[in-house]
Amino acid sequence: MKGPEQADRSGIVLVDKPKGVTSHDLVAAIRSTLGIRRVGHAGTLDPMATGLLIIGFGQATRLLKVIVGHDKTYLATIRLGQATTTDDADGKILPAKADSRLAVKNLGRAMVESTIADHLTGDINQVPDSFSAIKVNGRRAYDLARQGKEVELQSRPIHIDRFQVLDYRPLTLHGGPPGETSQNQGRDLTGTDASKTDATGAETVGTDRVDTEVVDTEARDTEVVDLDVAVTCSSGTYIRALARDLGGLLGTGGHLTSLRRTRVGRFDIGDPALQGRIVTGQVSSRTYRNRQGQEETRNRVDLAQPAEEILRDSISLVDAANLIMSTVEVDREEAAMLANGRFLKAQVNGPTAAVARDGEGPYLAAVLVPYKDSLAKPDVVFHRGSQW
């Protein structure tokens, strides 16, 4: 049982999400460990993905909508030569056509890089995949897709600042079927290591590890190309859709086999100043009976750090605000005005943190947004009591 002083605290937690659990599973683990009900995250990672997940608790959940809009960096592996139902390794492999197999044979690194530069870099329009978390008439697209319903999503503008090929590997998958297969986590089909280093010595994401259950009686070798890539992109970009679209442009088909998010705005998982504050966890499975009395098994996250350590290493509201937006200093009288919803005479461009000071130090009074006539209005206000 957590004390009331802990339940009233606020902060940002940086989590290195393990593979095999949902972002919601991480939120539930933080909520349970800290004994704090108000917990949320900034930007979903799929179960197969790993890397930086930003979680806010207490009043810091109000900062998440600012954080989620920042640009992001990913390391990923794209497999050309195979398309799947979900555009990633969790889906079923779609039957390959003869012309797509020929396209794989004719591929080269220069062709791939020029296609990326010409069509998938800069300002582009992207149609999210049908297994995304976008809502369609109030329901998540992935829920509709899993029910076999057709999902049509509109294209949306995104910006790709960097889409760099780090490694190019032609592979032959032995014993692969010409028809449909399903993928589950298991051995590496190619027998290669799942990670490697590039020319700079930096670790890059390698071939995903999959088991293939053959549902076609005739089997043959399958030629594919695995690309290790680094992508820096705007909020709202789907890396699975980039893999799908690259495969479509090249005529090979393509899907994502691994994904790791390394940065969200100024929160970088490789930043030495932040590495000691990152929460980690191990995945375990548990079996239970659902409401229908059926036995089910699902994964859960066991955090490696206790509550006291997570709270100690969390990022305060003021420090988080300094990392994600511009700030302005306000006095205690102005802070009280903002707390009552009154406007501040100030020129701001975009979300801006209003920081005040008292005998205990600086605290976040409000997040301001532009208003007419050189005024700023408080979009969100914060109470002093739960900041430190």
XYZ file of C-alpha atoms in Angstrom:
388
model
C 0.000 0.000 0.000
C 1.509 3.307 -1.103
C 1.323 6.370 1.129
C -0.801 9.404 0.172
C 2.315 11.529 -0.370
C 3.449 9.126 -3.106
C 0.026 8.919 -4.747
C 0.026 12.723 -5.147
C 3.367 12.981 -6.941
C 3.908 13.755 -10.616
C 6.648 13.122 -13.142
C 7.802 11.665 -16.448
C 9.229 8.129 -16.632
C 11.392 6.952 -19.528
C 10.895 3.253 -20.231
C 12.852 0.966 -22.552
C 9.926 -1.158 -23.710
C 10.713 -4.869 -24.184
C 9.355 -6.881 -27.091
C 6.148 -8.872 -26.688
C 3.987 -6.528 -24.611
C 1.755 -3.576 -25.386
C 2.269 0.040 -24.385
C -0.810 -0.363 -22.190
C 0.943 -3.234 -20.371
C 3.776 -0.830 -19.455
C 1.301 1.792 -18.238
C -0.382 -0.864 -16.078
C 2.980 -1.938 -14.635
C 3.924 1.639 -13.701
C 0.466 2.266 -12.238
C 0.658 -0.870 -10.111
C 4.238 -0.320 -8.957
C 3.779 3.348 -8.010
C 0.256 2.958 -6.655
C -0.828 5.959 -8.739
C -4.021 5.760 -10.775
C -3.378 8.641 -13.152
C -0.858 7.241 -15.657
C -0.600 7.535 -19.446
C 1.898 7.336 -22.314
C 2.986 9.551 -25.212
C 2.896 7.532 -28.443
C 2.043 3.846 -28.805
C 4.619 1.178 -29.633
C 3.362 -2.087 -31.147
C 3.967 -5.332 -29.215
C 6.783 -6.361 -31.603
C 8.560 -2.999 -31.149
C 11.090 -2.052 -28.474
C 12.584 1.188 -27.260
C 11.622 4.508 -25.771
C 8.153 4.812 -24.284
C 7.453 8.024 -22.380
C 5.049 7.586 -19.473
C 3.601 10.367 -17.357
C 2.017 10.020 -13.927
C 0.016 12.440 -11.832
C -0.218 15.931 -13.315
C 2.516 15.058 -15.842
C -0.115 13.234 -17.911
C -1.178 16.744 -19.002
C 2.192 17.190 -20.695
C 1.843 14.058 -22.820
C -0.170 15.722 -25.584
C 2.742 18.123 -26.119
C 5.356 15.357 -26.093
C 3.462 13.123 -28.522
C 3.651 15.802 -31.215
C 7.469 15.807 -31.344
C 9.512 14.142 -34.077
C 10.910 10.650 -33.496
C 13.836 8.452 -34.537
C 13.657 4.705 -35.175
C 15.979 1.860 -36.095
C 14.182 -0.776 -38.135
C 14.602 -3.762 -40.422
C 12.531 -3.922 -43.600
C 12.226 -7.196 -45.524
C 11.730 -6.761 -49.280
C 10.306 -9.739 -51.136
C 7.529 -10.590 -48.690
C 4.355 -8.710 -47.839
C 2.166 -9.542 -44.832
C -1.416 -8.937 -43.791
C -0.358 -6.446 -41.100
C 2.722 -4.958 -42.827
C 4.893 -6.360 -40.035
C 6.206 -9.692 -38.750
C 3.120 -10.344 -36.623
C 0.975 -10.905 -39.714
C 0.642 -13.730 -42.213
C 2.875 -13.740 -45.270
C 0.934 -13.078 -48.452
C 1.522 -15.235 -51.553
C 4.322 -13.862 -53.712
C 3.757 -13.244 -57.406
C 6.247 -14.183 -60.103
C 6.943 -10.548 -61.002
C 7.704 -9.679 -57.376
C 10.221 -12.532 -57.150
C 11.837 -11.224 -60.336
C 11.895 -7.698 -58.902
C 13.838 -8.966 -55.881
C 16.439 -10.559 -58.182
C 16.885 -7.235 -59.995
C 17.218 -5.146 -56.848
C 20.331 -3.260 -55.899
C 21.220 -0.962 -53.037
C 21.454 2.072 -55.334
C 17.951 1.407 -56.683
C 16.525 1.139 -53.172
C 18.247 4.305 -51.971
C 17.170 6.342 -55.012
C 13.558 5.170 -54.566
C 13.633 6.254 -50.928
C 15.148 9.631 -51.830
C 12.654 10.272 -54.643
C 9.432 9.057 -53.002
C 9.788 8.519 -49.254
C 11.772 11.511 -48.010
C 10.609 15.027 -47.202
C 6.940 16.022 -47.190
C 4.814 13.095 -48.346
C 1.304 11.719 -47.914
C 0.953 8.376 -46.159
C -2.007 6.038 -45.791
C -1.751 4.403 -42.324
C -2.032 0.628 -42.275
C -5.366 -0.916 -41.344
C -3.919 -2.327 -38.097
C -3.118 1.138 -36.743
C -4.665 2.678 -33.614
C -6.503 5.343 -35.607
C -10.194 5.587 -34.768
C -12.807 4.937 -37.453
C -16.316 5.959 -36.366
C -15.243 5.735 -32.750
C -13.511 2.349 -33.035
C -9.826 1.494 -33.378
C -8.850 0.468 -36.903
C -6.995 -2.602 -35.614
C -10.132 -3.871 -33.851
C -12.098 -3.652 -37.099
C -9.284 -5.259 -39.105
C -9.009 -8.176 -36.668
C -12.737 -8.799 -37.145
C -12.143 -9.127 -40.874
C -13.867 -5.846 -41.690
C -12.556 -3.688 -44.504
C -10.860 -0.557 -43.198
C -10.307 2.444 -45.442
C -8.095 5.164 -44.003
C -7.403 8.521 -45.585
C -3.874 9.608 -46.447
C -2.305 12.217 -44.201
C 0.682 14.546 -44.618
C 3.864 13.534 -42.801
C 7.507 14.581 -42.976
C 10.457 12.187 -43.283
C 13.630 14.031 -42.358
C 15.915 11.001 -42.635
C 15.426 7.568 -44.193
C 18.886 6.046 -44.397
C 19.878 2.532 -45.404
C 22.468 1.318 -42.869
C 22.876 -2.190 -44.237
C 21.690 -4.103 -47.326
C 21.566 -7.926 -47.072
C 20.325 -10.276 -49.827
C 19.141 -13.495 -48.143
C 17.757 -16.852 -49.128
C 15.108 -18.238 -46.792
C 15.373 -22.010 -47.113
C 12.203 -24.054 -47.130
C 9.926 -21.027 -47.467
C 6.487 -21.733 -48.964
C 5.243 -20.204 -52.207
C 1.868 -19.598 -50.571
C 0.671 -18.167 -47.278
C 2.513 -18.705 -44.001
C 2.085 -17.471 -40.477
C 4.870 -16.038 -38.343
C 5.530 -16.588 -34.657
C 8.509 -15.686 -32.521
C 11.211 -18.360 -32.632
C 14.356 -19.252 -34.490
C 15.993 -17.062 -37.106
C 15.167 -18.472 -40.533
C 18.439 -17.277 -41.986
C 20.579 -18.493 -39.117
C 22.103 -15.012 -38.795
C 22.468 -12.939 -35.658
C 19.587 -10.559 -34.951
C 21.871 -7.559 -34.440
C 25.056 -6.272 -35.978
C 27.130 -3.108 -36.126
C 27.465 -0.640 -38.951
C 30.658 0.925 -40.207
C 30.710 3.402 -37.332
C 30.493 0.662 -34.734
C 26.953 1.619 -33.734
C 24.540 -1.231 -33.134
C 21.827 -1.594 -35.731
C 18.714 -3.733 -35.743
C 19.159 -6.962 -37.656
C 17.048 -9.780 -39.044
C 13.941 -10.536 -37.026
C 13.582 -13.985 -35.522
C 10.595 -15.907 -36.773
C 9.212 -19.412 -36.985
C 7.297 -20.214 -40.135
C 4.374 -22.604 -40.084
C 3.969 -23.895 -43.645
C 0.388 -24.151 -44.833
C 1.236 -24.972 -48.439
C 2.392 -28.504 -49.164
C 4.964 -27.412 -51.750
C 7.953 -25.499 -50.377
C 10.818 -23.688 -52.017
C 13.572 -21.235 -51.219
C 12.588 -17.577 -51.056
C 14.941 -14.766 -51.991
C 14.526 -11.561 -49.987
C 16.523 -8.464 -49.110
C 16.752 -7.185 -45.541
C 17.396 -3.481 -45.029
C 18.560 -2.054 -41.722
C 17.378 1.557 -41.756
C 17.322 4.663 -39.569
C 14.247 6.885 -39.848
C 13.657 10.323 -38.350
C 10.101 11.446 -38.944
C 7.228 13.624 -37.818
C 4.597 12.529 -35.344
C 1.926 10.359 -36.941
C 4.314 8.439 -39.216
C 3.838 4.654 -39.413
C 7.114 2.814 -40.043
C 5.144 -0.299 -41.044
C 3.515 1.768 -43.773
C 6.938 2.958 -44.953
C 8.005 -0.689 -45.315
C 4.775 -1.480 -47.187
C 5.112 1.521 -49.494
C 8.797 0.905 -50.250
C 7.984 -2.687 -51.222
C 5.115 -1.438 -53.370
C 7.267 1.128 -55.192
C 9.944 -1.492 -55.903
C 7.405 -4.121 -56.939
C 8.746 -6.610 -54.396
C 6.323 -6.288 -51.525
C 7.729 -5.512 -48.108
C 7.101 -5.627 -44.395
C 8.697 -4.615 -41.117
C 10.547 -7.332 -39.204
C 11.900 -5.278 -36.299
C 11.474 -1.802 -34.865
C 13.168 0.159 -32.092
C 12.344 3.746 -31.137
C 15.424 5.577 -29.903
C 14.276 9.187 -29.591
C 11.177 11.330 -29.008
C 11.970 15.041 -29.288
C 14.828 15.764 -26.871
C 14.312 12.497 -24.995
C 17.004 10.218 -26.431
C 17.526 6.696 -25.105
C 21.217 6.989 -25.981
C 21.757 10.262 -24.088
C 24.313 9.563 -21.321
C 22.519 12.086 -19.089
C 19.302 10.055 -19.316
C 20.558 6.463 -19.470
C 20.726 6.087 -15.694
C 17.068 7.137 -15.428
C 15.586 4.645 -17.881
C 13.234 2.013 -16.480
C 13.561 -1.528 -17.816
C 11.577 -4.717 -17.413
C 11.309 -8.400 -18.243
C 8.418 -10.096 -20.020
C 6.708 -13.040 -18.370
C 3.497 -14.870 -19.145
C 0.528 -15.610 -16.924
C -2.447 -17.900 -17.393
C -5.929 -16.993 -16.196
C -9.594 -17.720 -16.898
C -11.627 -15.093 -18.722
C -15.257 -14.212 -18.049
C -16.382 -17.054 -20.285
C -14.404 -19.529 -18.188
C -11.831 -20.107 -20.925
C -8.164 -20.390 -20.069
C -5.979 -17.696 -21.636
C -2.275 -16.893 -21.488
C -0.880 -13.428 -22.025
C 2.347 -11.549 -21.432
C 2.997 -9.061 -18.665
C 5.898 -6.804 -17.667
C 7.885 -7.189 -14.468
C 9.732 -3.916 -13.852
C 13.372 -4.180 -12.829
C 13.262 -1.090 -10.584
C 11.259 -0.623 -7.353
C 8.874 2.297 -6.845
C 11.361 4.379 -4.852
C 13.961 4.182 -7.625
C 11.428 4.981 -10.366
C 10.234 8.053 -8.450
C 13.802 9.173 -7.755
C 14.817 8.907 -11.423
C 11.625 10.366 -12.880
C 11.756 13.777 -14.560
C 9.999 16.654 -12.786
C 7.359 18.783 -14.483
C 9.681 21.782 -14.765
C 12.576 19.745 -16.181
C 10.246 17.991 -18.633
C 8.743 21.313 -19.715
C 12.238 22.693 -20.381
C 12.894 19.707 -22.663
C 9.688 19.845 -24.692
C 8.741 23.511 -25.129
C 9.721 27.145 -24.734
C 9.372 28.642 -21.261
C 8.543 32.040 -19.782
C 9.090 33.189 -16.196
C 6.007 34.431 -14.299
C 5.750 35.822 -10.797
C 3.537 34.335 -8.079
C 0.746 36.824 -8.746
C 0.700 35.946 -12.441
C 0.796 32.238 -11.556
C -2.301 32.727 -9.377
C -4.057 34.524 -12.256
C -3.278 31.643 -14.606
C -4.567 29.132 -12.038
C -7.905 30.951 -12.194
C -7.997 30.776 -15.992
C -7.052 34.398 -16.637
C -5.002 35.359 -19.679
C -1.402 36.576 -19.563
C -0.126 39.523 -21.588
C 2.656 37.758 -23.476
C 3.575 36.819 -27.040
C 4.027 33.058 -27.377
C 4.432 30.815 -30.396
C 3.005 27.378 -29.755
C 2.799 25.624 -26.368
C 4.878 27.503 -23.781
C 5.563 26.622 -20.152
C 4.884 29.304 -17.556
C 7.361 28.704 -14.711
C 7.057 30.429 -11.325
C 9.233 30.316 -8.201
C 8.589 30.216 -4.489
C 10.605 29.321 -1.395
C 10.812 25.675 -2.485
C 12.128 26.475 -5.966
C 10.689 26.599 -9.501
C 7.339 25.036 -10.356
C 5.203 24.700 -13.486
C 2.189 26.998 -13.283
C 0.596 26.419 -16.708
C 1.042 25.566 -20.358
C 0.200 28.664 -22.403
C -1.053 28.790 -25.990
C -1.319 31.832 -28.274
C -4.412 34.015 -28.195
C -5.344 37.232 -30.020
C -3.967 40.709 -29.268
C -0.625 39.480 -27.899
C -2.282 37.469 -25.170
C -1.545 33.945 -24.004
C -4.214 31.792 -22.446
C -3.643 28.886 -20.030
C -4.387 25.676 -21.901
C -3.527 23.533 -18.862
C -2.886 24.655 -15.269
C -0.910 22.776 -12.615
C -1.140 22.642 -8.837
C 2.010 23.360 -6.856
C 1.361 20.676 -4.239
C 2.528 17.605 -6.202
C 5.643 19.098 -7.816
C 9.170 18.764 -6.499
